[in-house]
């Protein structure tokens, strides 16, 4: 297949378009460690304003942005409260603990990916030398593509204020959450003491995240960014892409959400594929194959056909048909983005359908 494959593994795979490459090419630059890069400075000023904060900082990745936020809020022996499946806790190599001596206290996410105030309240520690010092609560929005609405966030904001805790948002995909809610970034961003936003996902920049907060918070975060190795030099080349991502990238996210909706609908019509109900609020579609009824559930029932669950072989099959996706044996996450068109959506659905149908007839034949 000579055409570029359709890639729905993640929205991180987007490539800068011609306008973005031109802006990068023409960016005015300086040494950002000296604070001399005008394009980085402009991005930081724009991001701060958009996110409803005094100041912002440009960082190479969302992981470093969250890490720097945690290092700025918390000291060694402090703890932060976080969802059990949150990115900062589970998908960032334990960075807060490994590099900051910051203990995570997990709380199960709600069914919709939020944290209940009561659940958080139950794990806040008293001031007692037996305990780590609770300093921070960290939310994630969107969480696996699901959106936390403003009222729940505000309830958590009131709680953290009462208890003297800081509140951080891992808003890697908060632009998708805000697009879903039909609001700007500011009404959500301003509810937090610090906000991290990825420019390199659905917003379409090749590299970069921004962290926003108060001026003193960002001054301290700049120190930690340097410590973490994130002080870049002529980073304006990247910030130029970030500026377009914040504007044009944000403005078109609803297209990705509509495409995800279409994809969910098309996949929902396939026998043996369960689309997770209510999870497609932004640009993600989650599928479960375990209940497909196509394949035996357990090894014992299954005998030698234990691995016929469709997800196990879907990735290789789809790749052969020009579709890149990620799947485990029993579930898959498909992500739409600016490089996936409406036509591509139909193609992805057709490839999944073809694989499921072939697997079903294969399973029937094996049982017969
Ligand atoms: C992608 C992501 C990050 C940061 O990822 P990087 O790949 O380091 O930019 C943080 N949190 C969430 C929820 C994410 O999806």
Coordinates of C-alpha atoms and ligand atoms in Angstrom, one line a residue:
X1 CA 0.0 0.0 0.0
X2 CA 1.7 3.2 -1.2
X3 CA -0.8 5.6 0.5
X4 CA -0.1 6.7 4.0
X5 CA -2.0 4.5 6.4
X6 CA -5.0 5.8 8.3
X7 CA -3.6 6.2 11.9
X8 CA -6.2 6.1 14.7
X9 CA -3.7 4.9 17.4
X10 CA -3.7 8.4 19.0
X11 CA -4.1 12.1 18.2
X12 CA -0.3 12.5 18.9
X13 CA 0.4 11.2 15.4
X14 CA -0.8 14.4 13.7
X15 CA 1.8 16.0 11.4
X16 CA 2.2 19.8 11.0
X17 CA 0.5 21.0 7.9
X18 CA 1.9 23.5 5.4
X19 CA 0.7 26.6 7.3
X20 CA 2.3 25.3 10.5
X21 CA 5.5 24.4 8.8
X22 CA 5.7 27.9 7.3
X23 CA 5.1 29.5 10.6
X24 CA 7.8 27.4 12.2
X25 CA 10.1 28.2 9.3
X26 CA 9.6 31.9 9.7
X27 CA 9.6 32.1 13.5
X28 CA 11.6 34.7 15.2
X29 CA 13.8 33.1 17.8
X30 CA 16.2 33.7 20.6
X31 CA 17.7 31.8 23.5
X32 CA 14.7 30.9 25.7
X33 CA 16.8 30.0 28.7
X34 CA 17.8 33.8 28.8
X35 CA 14.1 34.6 28.2
X36 CA 15.1 36.0 24.8
X37 CA 12.9 34.0 22.5
X38 CA 10.1 36.3 21.3
X39 CA 7.9 33.5 19.9
X40 CA 8.1 31.4 23.1
X41 CA 7.3 34.6 25.1
X42 CA 4.3 35.2 22.9
X43 CA 3.1 31.6 23.2
X44 CA 3.4 31.8 26.9
X45 CA 1.5 35.1 27.1
X46 CA -1.3 33.8 24.8
X47 CA -1.5 30.5 26.7
X48 CA -1.7 32.2 30.1
X49 CA -4.5 34.4 28.9
X50 CA -6.4 31.6 27.2
X51 CA -6.1 29.4 30.3
X52 CA -7.1 32.1 32.7
X53 CA -3.8 32.6 34.5
X54 CA -1.1 35.2 35.1
X55 CA 1.7 33.3 33.5
X56 CA 2.6 30.2 31.5
X57 CA 5.6 28.1 30.6
X58 CA 6.4 26.2 27.4
X59 CA 7.7 22.7 28.0
X60 CA 8.7 19.9 25.6
X61 CA 6.2 17.3 26.8
X62 CA 3.1 16.9 28.9
X63 CA 4.9 14.4 31.1
X64 CA 7.5 17.0 32.0
X65 CA 4.8 19.7 32.4
X66 CA 2.9 17.5 35.0
X67 CA 6.2 16.6 36.7
X68 CA 7.3 20.2 36.9
X69 CA 3.8 21.1 38.3
X70 CA 4.1 18.4 41.0
X71 CA 7.7 19.4 41.9
X72 CA 6.5 23.0 42.2
X73 CA 3.5 22.2 44.4
X74 CA 5.0 19.5 46.5
X75 CA 8.2 18.9 48.4
X76 CA 9.9 15.6 49.4
X77 CA 7.6 13.8 51.8
X78 CA 4.5 15.5 50.5
X79 CA 1.7 13.6 48.8
X80 CA -0.8 14.3 46.0
X81 CA -4.2 12.8 45.5
X82 CA -4.9 11.4 42.1
X83 CA -7.2 9.0 40.2
X84 CA -6.1 5.3 40.2
X85 CA -5.8 5.2 36.5
X86 CA -4.5 8.8 36.0
X87 CA -1.8 9.7 33.6
X88 CA 0.4 11.4 36.2
X89 CA 0.2 8.4 38.4
X90 CA 0.2 5.5 36.1
X91 CA 1.7 6.6 32.7
X92 CA 4.6 8.9 33.7
X93 CA 7.0 6.3 35.0
X94 CA 6.3 7.2 38.6
X95 CA 8.2 10.4 38.0
X96 CA 6.8 12.3 41.0
X97 CA 8.0 9.6 43.4
X98 CA 11.1 8.7 41.5
X99 CA 12.4 12.3 41.0
X100 CA 10.5 14.3 43.6
X101 CA 10.0 12.1 46.6
X102 CA 6.3 12.9 46.2
X103 CA 3.9 10.1 47.3
X104 CA 0.8 9.5 45.2
X105 CA -2.4 8.7 47.2
X106 CA -4.7 7.2 44.7
X107 CA -8.5 7.3 44.7
X108 CA -10.7 5.3 42.3
X109 CA -12.0 7.3 39.4
X110 CA -15.8 7.6 39.2
X111 CA -17.6 5.8 36.4
X112 CA -17.2 9.0 34.3
X113 CA -13.5 9.6 35.1
X114 CA -13.9 12.2 37.8
X115 CA -13.0 12.2 41.5
X116 CA -15.7 12.4 44.1
X117 CA -15.1 15.0 46.8
X118 CA -16.0 12.6 49.5
X119 CA -13.6 10.0 48.2
X120 CA -10.8 12.6 48.2
X121 CA -11.8 14.0 51.6
X122 CA -11.5 10.5 53.0
X123 CA -7.8 10.2 52.2
X124 CA -6.6 13.7 53.1
X125 CA -4.1 13.2 56.0
X126 CA -4.1 15.0 59.3
X127 CA -1.0 17.0 60.2
X128 CA 0.8 14.2 62.0
X129 CA 4.4 13.0 61.6
X130 CA 3.1 9.5 60.8
X131 CA 1.7 10.7 57.6
X132 CA 2.9 12.3 54.4
X133 CA 1.7 15.9 54.0
X134 CA -1.2 16.1 51.7
X135 CA -0.6 19.1 49.4
X136 CA -2.3 18.7 46.1
X137 CA -5.3 17.1 44.3
X138 CA -4.8 16.3 40.6
X139 CA -7.7 16.0 38.2
X140 CA -7.6 14.8 34.5
X141 CA -9.8 16.2 31.8
X142 CA -10.7 14.7 29.4
X143 CA -10.1 11.3 31.1
X144 CA -10.0 8.5 28.6
X145 CA -12.0 10.8 26.3
X146 CA -14.7 11.5 28.9
X147 CA -15.4 15.1 30.0
X148 CA -15.6 16.4 33.5
X149 CA -18.1 19.2 33.6
X150 CA -17.5 22.5 35.4
X151 CA -19.9 22.0 38.4
X152 CA -17.9 18.9 39.6
X153 CA -14.7 20.8 39.1
X154 CA -16.0 23.7 41.1
X155 CA -17.1 21.5 43.9
X156 CA -13.5 20.1 44.1
X157 CA -12.2 23.7 43.9
X158 CA -14.3 24.7 47.0
X159 CA -13.1 21.6 48.8
X160 CA -9.4 22.1 48.1
X161 CA -9.7 25.8 49.2
X162 CA -11.3 24.8 52.5
X163 CA -8.6 22.3 53.2
X164 CA -5.7 24.5 52.0
X165 CA -4.8 22.1 49.2
X166 CA -3.7 23.1 45.7
X167 CA -5.6 21.8 42.6
X168 CA -3.8 20.8 39.4
X169 CA -5.4 19.9 36.1
X170 CA -3.7 17.4 33.9
X171 CA -5.4 18.9 30.9
X172 CA -3.5 17.2 28.2
X173 CA -6.7 17.0 26.3
X174 CA -8.6 19.8 28.1
X175 CA -9.1 21.5 24.7
X176 CA -11.2 18.5 23.7
X177 CA -13.1 18.7 27.0
X178 CA -13.8 22.4 26.5
X179 CA -14.8 21.9 22.8
X180 CA -17.3 19.3 24.0
X181 CA -18.7 21.7 26.6
X182 CA -18.8 24.5 24.0
X183 CA -16.6 26.8 26.2
X184 CA -13.2 28.5 25.9
X185 CA -10.3 27.1 27.9
X186 CA -10.5 30.0 30.4
X187 CA -13.6 29.0 32.4
X188 CA -12.1 25.6 33.1
X189 CA -8.5 26.6 33.4
X190 CA -9.2 29.4 36.0
X191 CA -10.7 26.8 38.4
X192 CA -7.2 25.3 39.0
X193 CA -4.0 26.5 40.7
X194 CA -2.1 25.1 37.7
X195 CA -3.1 23.6 34.4
X196 CA -1.1 21.6 31.9
X197 CA -2.2 21.5 28.3
X198 CA -0.7 19.4 25.4
X199 CA -0.2 21.3 22.2
X200 CA 1.0 18.1 20.5
X201 CA -2.2 16.0 20.6
X202 CA -5.5 17.0 18.9
X203 CA -4.3 20.6 18.7
X204 CA -1.8 19.5 16.1
X205 CA 1.6 20.9 17.1
X206 CA 4.5 18.5 16.6
X207 CA 6.0 19.1 20.1
X208 CA 5.1 20.9 23.2
X209 CA 2.9 21.5 26.2
X210 CA 2.1 24.6 28.3
X211 CA 1.8 24.9 32.0
X212 CA -0.2 27.9 33.4
X213 CA -0.5 29.3 36.9
X214 CA 0.2 32.4 39.0
X215 CA 3.4 34.4 38.3
X216 CA 5.2 33.1 41.4
X217 CA 4.2 29.5 40.6
X218 CA 5.5 29.8 37.0
X219 CA 8.7 31.4 38.2
X220 CA 9.3 28.4 40.5
X221 CA 8.2 26.0 37.7
X222 CA 10.8 27.6 35.4
X223 CA 13.5 26.5 37.9
X224 CA 12.2 22.9 38.0
X225 CA 11.9 22.8 34.2
X226 CA 15.6 23.6 34.0
X227 CA 16.4 20.9 36.6
X228 CA 14.3 18.4 34.6
X229 CA 16.4 19.3 31.5
X230 CA 13.6 21.2 29.8
X231 CA 15.3 24.5 29.3
X232 CA 15.3 24.7 25.5
X233 CA 17.1 27.3 23.4
X234 CA 15.7 28.5 20.1
X235 CA 12.4 26.9 21.0
X236 CA 10.5 29.6 19.1
X237 CA 10.5 27.2 16.1
X238 CA 8.3 24.9 18.2
X239 CA 6.3 27.7 19.9
X240 CA 5.3 29.0 16.5
X241 CA 3.5 25.8 15.9
X242 CA 2.0 26.0 19.4
X243 CA 0.5 29.4 18.6
X244 CA -1.4 28.0 15.6
X245 CA -2.4 24.9 17.6
X246 CA -4.0 27.1 20.3
X247 CA -6.0 29.0 17.7
X248 CA -6.8 27.0 14.6
X249 CA -6.2 23.7 16.3
X250 CA -8.8 24.5 19.0
X251 CA -11.3 25.9 16.6
X252 CA -11.6 22.7 14.6
X253 CA -11.7 20.1 17.3
X254 CA -15.5 19.6 17.0
X255 CA -14.7 18.0 13.6
X256 CA -12.8 15.3 15.3
X257 CA -15.6 14.8 17.8
X258 CA -18.1 14.5 15.0
X259 CA -15.9 11.9 13.3
X260 CA -15.6 9.9 16.5
X261 CA -19.3 10.0 16.8
X262 CA -19.6 8.6 13.3
X263 CA -17.0 6.0 14.0
X264 CA -18.8 4.9 17.2
X265 CA -22.1 4.7 15.3
X266 CA -20.6 2.6 12.5
X267 CA -18.8 0.3 14.9
X268 CA -21.8 0.0 17.1
X269 CA -23.6 -1.7 14.2
X270 CA -21.1 -4.6 14.1
X271 CA -22.2 -7.8 15.7
X272 CA -19.7 -8.7 18.4
X273 CA -18.3 -5.3 19.0
X274 CA -19.5 -3.3 22.1
X275 CA -18.9 0.4 21.9
X276 CA -18.6 1.8 25.4
X277 CA -21.8 3.6 26.0
X278 CA -21.4 7.3 26.8
X279 CA -17.6 7.3 26.4
X280 CA -17.5 9.0 23.0
X281 CA -17.8 12.6 24.1
X282 CA -14.6 13.9 22.5
X283 CA -12.3 12.2 19.9
X284 CA -12.1 8.7 21.3
X285 CA -14.1 5.5 20.7
X286 CA -13.6 2.6 23.1
X287 CA -14.5 -0.9 22.1
X288 CA -14.9 -4.1 24.1
X289 CA -14.5 -7.4 22.5
X290 CA -14.8 -9.6 25.6
X291 CA -18.6 -9.7 25.3
X292 CA -18.5 -10.3 21.6
X293 CA -19.9 -13.8 21.9
X294 CA -17.6 -14.8 19.1
X295 CA -14.9 -16.3 21.0
X296 CA -14.7 -18.5 24.1
X297 CA -14.2 -16.5 27.3
X298 CA -11.7 -18.5 29.3
X299 CA -8.9 -20.7 28.5
X300 CA -10.7 -23.8 29.8
X301 CA -13.8 -23.2 27.7
X302 CA -11.7 -22.2 24.9
X303 CA -9.2 -25.0 24.6
X304 CA -6.8 -24.2 21.9
X305 CA -8.9 -21.3 20.6
X306 CA -8.3 -19.1 23.6
X307 CA -6.6 -16.5 21.4
X308 CA -9.4 -16.1 18.9
X309 CA -10.7 -13.0 20.7
X310 CA -10.9 -10.5 17.9
X311 CA -8.7 -7.8 19.5
X312 CA -5.7 -10.1 19.6
X313 CA -5.4 -10.2 15.9
X314 CA -7.0 -7.0 14.9
X315 CA -3.9 -4.8 15.0
X316 CA -2.0 -7.0 12.4
X317 CA -5.1 -7.4 10.3
X318 CA -5.8 -3.7 10.2
X319 CA -2.2 -2.9 9.4
X320 CA -2.4 -5.1 6.4
X321 CA -5.4 -3.1 5.3
X322 CA -3.7 0.3 5.7
X323 CA -5.2 1.1 9.1
X324 CA -3.0 1.6 12.2
X325 CA -4.8 1.1 15.5
X326 CA -4.0 -0.2 19.0
X327 CA -5.9 -3.0 20.6
X328 CA -5.5 -5.5 23.4
X329 CA -7.3 -8.9 23.1
X330 CA -10.4 -7.6 24.8
X331 CA -10.6 -3.8 24.1
X332 CA -9.4 -1.1 21.8
X333 CA -9.2 2.7 21.8
X334 CA -9.6 4.5 18.5
X335 CA -8.7 8.2 18.3
X336 CA -9.8 10.7 15.7
X337 CA -7.7 13.8 14.8
X338 CA -7.0 16.3 12.1
X339 CA -5.3 13.8 9.8
X340 CA -8.3 11.5 9.8
X341 CA -11.1 12.5 7.4
X342 CA -14.7 11.5 7.3
X343 CA -13.9 9.1 4.5
X344 CA -11.1 7.5 6.5
X345 CA -13.7 6.9 9.3
X346 CA -15.8 4.7 7.0
X347 CA -12.7 2.8 5.9
X348 CA -11.7 2.2 9.6
X349 CA -15.1 0.9 10.4
X350 CA -15.1 -1.3 7.3
X351 CA -11.8 -2.9 8.2
X352 CA -12.9 -3.6 11.8
X353 CA -16.1 -5.1 10.5
X354 CA -14.2 -7.3 8.0
X355 CA -11.9 -8.6 10.7
X356 CA -14.8 -9.3 13.1
X357 CA -16.7 -11.1 10.4
X358 CA -13.7 -13.2 9.4
X359 CA -13.0 -14.0 13.1
X360 CA -16.6 -15.0 13.7
X361 CA -16.7 -17.4 10.8
X362 CA -13.2 -18.7 11.8
X363 CA -14.5 -19.3 15.4
X364 CA -17.6 -21.1 14.0
X365 CA -15.5 -23.3 11.8
X366 CA -13.2 -24.2 14.7
X367 CA -16.1 -25.1 16.9
X368 CA -17.8 -27.2 14.2
Ligands
LIG1 C1 -0.6 12.5 26.6 C2 -0.9 12.8 28.0 C3 0.0 13.4 28.9 C4 1.4 13.8 28.5 O1 2.0 13.1 27.5 P1 3.3 13.5 26.7 O2 3.3 12.4 25.7 O3 4.4 13.4 27.7 O4 3.2 14.8 26.1 C5 -0.4 13.7 30.2 N1 -1.6 13.4 30.6 C6 -2.5 12.8 29.8 C7 -3.9 12.5 30.3 C8 -2.2 12.5 28.5 O5 -3.1 11.9 27.7

